[in-house]
Amino acid sequence: MTSQFSYNPVTPAIVEELSGIVGEKYVVYGDPEKLEPYSHDEVADPQYAHMPEALVRPGGAGEIAEIIKLANRERIPVTPRGAGSGLSCGAVPVMGGIVLLCDRMDKVIEYDKENMMITVEPGIVTNDINTLIREDGLFYAGYPMSTETCHIGGNVAENAGGGKAIKYGVTGRYVTGLEVVTPKGEIVELGGKRVKDVTGYNLIQLMIGSEGTLGVFTKITLRLMPLPKVVVDLLVLFKTTREAIDIVPSIVTSSGIIPTAIEFMDRTAVQVTCDYLNETIPYQAAGAMLLITVDGPDAARVEHEYEVIGELCLNSGAIDVLVADNPTKSERFWKVRRSIPDAFRVDSPHLSVEDIVVPISKIPEMVAGLEELSRKYDVRIPCFGHAGDGNLHATPVMNPQWTIERWHETLEDLLVDIYKLASSFGGTISGEHGIGSKRKKHMPLVCSEAHLDMMRSIKLALDPNYILNPGKIVDVYPAARTR
Amino acid sequence: MTSQFSYNPVTPAIVEELSGIVGEKYVVYGDPEKLEPYSHDEVADPQYAHMPEALVRPGGAGEIAEIIKLANRERIPVTPRGAGSGLSCGAVPVMGGIVLLCDRMDKVIEYDKENMMITVEPGIVTNDINTLIREDGLFYAGYPMSTETCHIGGNVAENAGGGKAIKYGVTGRYVTGLEVVTPKGEIVELGGKRVKDVTGYNLIQLMIGSEGTLGVFTKITLRLMPLPKVVVDLLVLFKTTREAIDIVPSIVTSSGIIPTAIEFMDRTAVQVTCDYLNETIPYQAAGAMLLITVDGPDAARVEHEYEVIGELCLNSGAIDVLVADNPTKSERFWKVRRSIPDAFRVDSPHLSVEDIVVPISKIPEMVAGLEELSRKYDVRIPCFGHAGDGNLHATPVMNPQWTIERWHETLEDLLVDIYKLASSFGGTISGEHGIGSKRKKHMPLVCSEAHLDMMRSIKLALDPNYILNPGKIVDVYPAARTR
């Protein structure tokens, strides 16, 4: 068993073979400066980085299949990569080998308006899909927050979320078809332009969120939705975090309205970000804010909905409700929300963006628990995120007076406490960023050994040589942990 | 390999052990009359039936785990079963052994209004869930057509659909948590009351639609939705099938409205059913009908939507649009739609209820192709079903002048032609009923060998002794096909 998953290095002879498959100019080898960007994703901490031995940029499924067959033959790990905007080190080649960059595969294969479906290659920027289809009154609703940079292939690999899950679900709801290169190097078509399909096991949903460990997606078919004609955002200011958070579960239950998004920002998050952006939102009096989006097919309907929600907030202690009923105002609010991680990164590069998820009713207790942990560890934990989905970006930031060593040691314990707390409320350690290599060791906090064993069995059943993105989600065997 | 999947008979000693686990009164053995109802599902054709050797009715997950461990030890097949309302022989014990009937596990475990979630045992009648939560303004939207009889466990096992997929999706969209007894007899918790979750592989969605081959569900957590306050049905009469079907794809694209359901019934289906029910819907002039449902949170919105759709139909050649804006009228229309299979069964028990699915835009061509096949084979193929989902119940009915032998021979060829036709339009052989043993041999028409191999690998990875519901979806090895 032990030797089964030892890997071989990428040699010049193999590089020549790779060049033969994709063309010489699409292979990088022996150039640390050019390879370095592919040694990490958006997780800044260098402890999670690992250099690839070679970068290969295939032009299509056939080339990917050849590369994977070669990798199986030579026992070389292959790590697929999209835009590199991940937050769990899912695209980091932790065992070295080949990084398979899908950026050249960025075309729309078929835009089928009549069926409201689009088939694209994995390397297209997700936002470009929405730009293309907007004029036809359509949109792709599996919206992640980093649409301006991320690729749809990465979204599918991570089952990316974002802030609209409460109304629209996440990536997985909209994927009806996939062309996949399997870990054995076979090209398989799954699903298609079908609203329903029960032809055997749901391999599409197994692939979605598998973080590039079960297959490389080469075609993705997405179901599109009618673009909501009216969108309004409310920025609701509360005196305290508790007041803001307490109202979240009751918005849906007491109004019967499902908003598009309910985003939460605590005082620290708003303050640091407004300073960073030179933004003049009147945050001084507010201890926390909710950014609530309502959308729909006509103004009357949307107005009714946001009035009901606004009333509810004011009756529950909100200081003020600011209404953004045009794109410029909306963008002003959302820019604050989206810029929070960047604002904190300016303050200190040493932070850990987490994305725990709990049942929506448990958010108030979770936030209270995070405040307690912040005091216990003497670490700021600004908290923001998708409160309407129960998905919170609790983000421990290094105490500026500490050494980096103390920070790393403390963070380890703090993360375990945060994850245990989420788990104690029936939650889990990741709602949208994924496990990757960053959270792998914490999986036993939320998955039983039998559960992890099912994942291991499936991984090895589809990837018997443990070639495709090894070292992610769950360790297959202790022997596979190190090279 | 060949001997790996041979099974042993259920002996009196094993029956004694089973009685020790669940209690003597919950085991049936050696009584063909009492076992016969568990030898088939709603597929009437006796060629698909197979007698179980024993029936066991466990009271909980612990008992199921013990039974499955025993079955692994003794190499006895175990076939889980719900209400037996399936249409693909998924619950038929085709290799004999034990039928595991989940009817005693019919309790609500937790009804969590605040999180809009409910956790139930598998044996609860799906309709009873909606009855329970209706007064709180909530509903379970993964609606199958046979709600009055089917169990939620069976719905999850088959990823049951129904007519509302275009707006609400199917069963799988609403399942956020499962407790599963694995094929090895371990009890595993997957997911929970979470709107988002990317903690490793999506085993929940792999389990959903796995037809009882990958696990037995012992707890099911469902997300609930606000009950639409207003529901209106339109019965739209068209002169020809072509006119009725041609309008389906354009309803959504040209109006931007996603109706709750667009059901199609051809003249034969309506006529036979109205006669069966003594219903006086003015069908004589109509060659086909659409039953269109619109729902929403208020009357004004719903009225606007059905008026837009009604206009569209009238402008596209509809003879008449009948509006049902109260439950009594609605039930009258829907009763016709729901009773079609029963009406044809009275005429002849020899029919094959199919549920092919195609991209919505391909429905007109699919229906035209079915008419051609009907002429070619001299077999009536009444067609009805979920046109809005691209999911059609083309239902070949035996020519009454034929012998049963001729019917069986012809049906084989006819089904292959129907499936090939659906496949040629980018469709597949089952949109909601599943593969089971009935459609297993046709899987190669729509899945490549590499695709089928992935399913086989996953099955054997989780069920190495091939104990749980063997002989369904895909044959694992030729040796496993026969005992």
Coordinates of N, CA and C in Angstrom, one line a residue, chain A residues 4 6 36 44 67 135 181 220 227 237 240 261 265 271 280 284 301 319 330 365 370 379 397 407 458:
Chain A
Q4 N 2.3 2.5 -3.2 CA 1.3 2.6 -4.3 C 1.2 4.1 -4.7
S6 N 3.5 6.7 -4.3 CA 4.6 7.5 -4.4 C 4.7 8.0 -5.9
E36 N 5.9 30.3 -10.0 CA 5.5 30.7 -8.6 C 4.0 31.1 -8.5
A44 N -3.1 33.6 1.4 CA -1.8 34.3 1.4 C -0.7 33.5 2.1
I67 N -2.8 14.1 -21.5 CA -1.9 14.5 -20.3 C -2.2 13.6 -19.1
E135 N -28.5 41.0 -22.3 CA -29.4 41.7 -23.3 C -30.6 40.9 -23.7
V181 N -13.1 15.0 -18.2 CA -12.0 14.0 -18.4 C -11.8 13.4 -17.0
I220 N -19.3 22.8 -19.8 CA -20.2 22.9 -18.7 C -21.5 23.5 -19.3
L227 N -33.8 37.2 -16.2 CA -33.2 38.2 -15.4 C -34.3 39.0 -14.6
L237 N -29.2 49.7 9.3 CA -28.3 49.9 10.3 C -28.9 49.5 11.7
T240 N -26.6 47.2 17.5 CA -25.8 46.1 18.0 C -25.8 44.9 17.0
A261 N -30.8 38.2 -1.1 CA -29.6 38.1 -0.2 C -29.8 38.8 1.1
M265 N -22.7 42.5 8.1 CA -21.3 43.1 8.4 C -21.3 43.7 9.8
Q271 N -16.3 49.5 9.4 CA -15.4 50.6 9.7 C -14.1 50.5 8.9
T280 N -18.4 57.1 2.8 CA -19.0 57.9 3.9 C -20.3 57.4 4.4
Q284 N -21.0 55.3 11.9 CA -20.5 55.6 13.2 C -21.4 55.1 14.3
R301 N -44.2 44.7 -7.1 CA -43.9 43.5 -6.3 C -42.7 43.7 -5.4
I319 N -31.9 51.2 13.4 CA -31.7 52.7 13.5 C -32.2 53.3 12.2
S330 N -26.7 51.0 -5.4 CA -26.5 49.6 -5.1 C -25.0 49.2 -5.0
E365 N -26.4 32.8 18.1 CA -25.5 32.1 19.0 C -24.1 32.0 18.5
L370 N -18.5 33.6 18.6 CA -17.3 34.2 18.0 C -16.7 35.3 18.8
V379 N -7.7 38.0 19.7 CA -7.6 38.1 18.3 C -8.9 38.7 17.7
V397 N -7.9 37.9 12.4 CA -6.8 38.7 11.9 C -5.7 38.7 12.9
W407 N 1.2 33.8 16.1 CA -0.1 33.8 15.4 C -0.4 32.5 14.8
I458 N -14.6 6.3 -2.9 CA -15.1 6.9 -4.2 C -13.8 7.5 -4.9

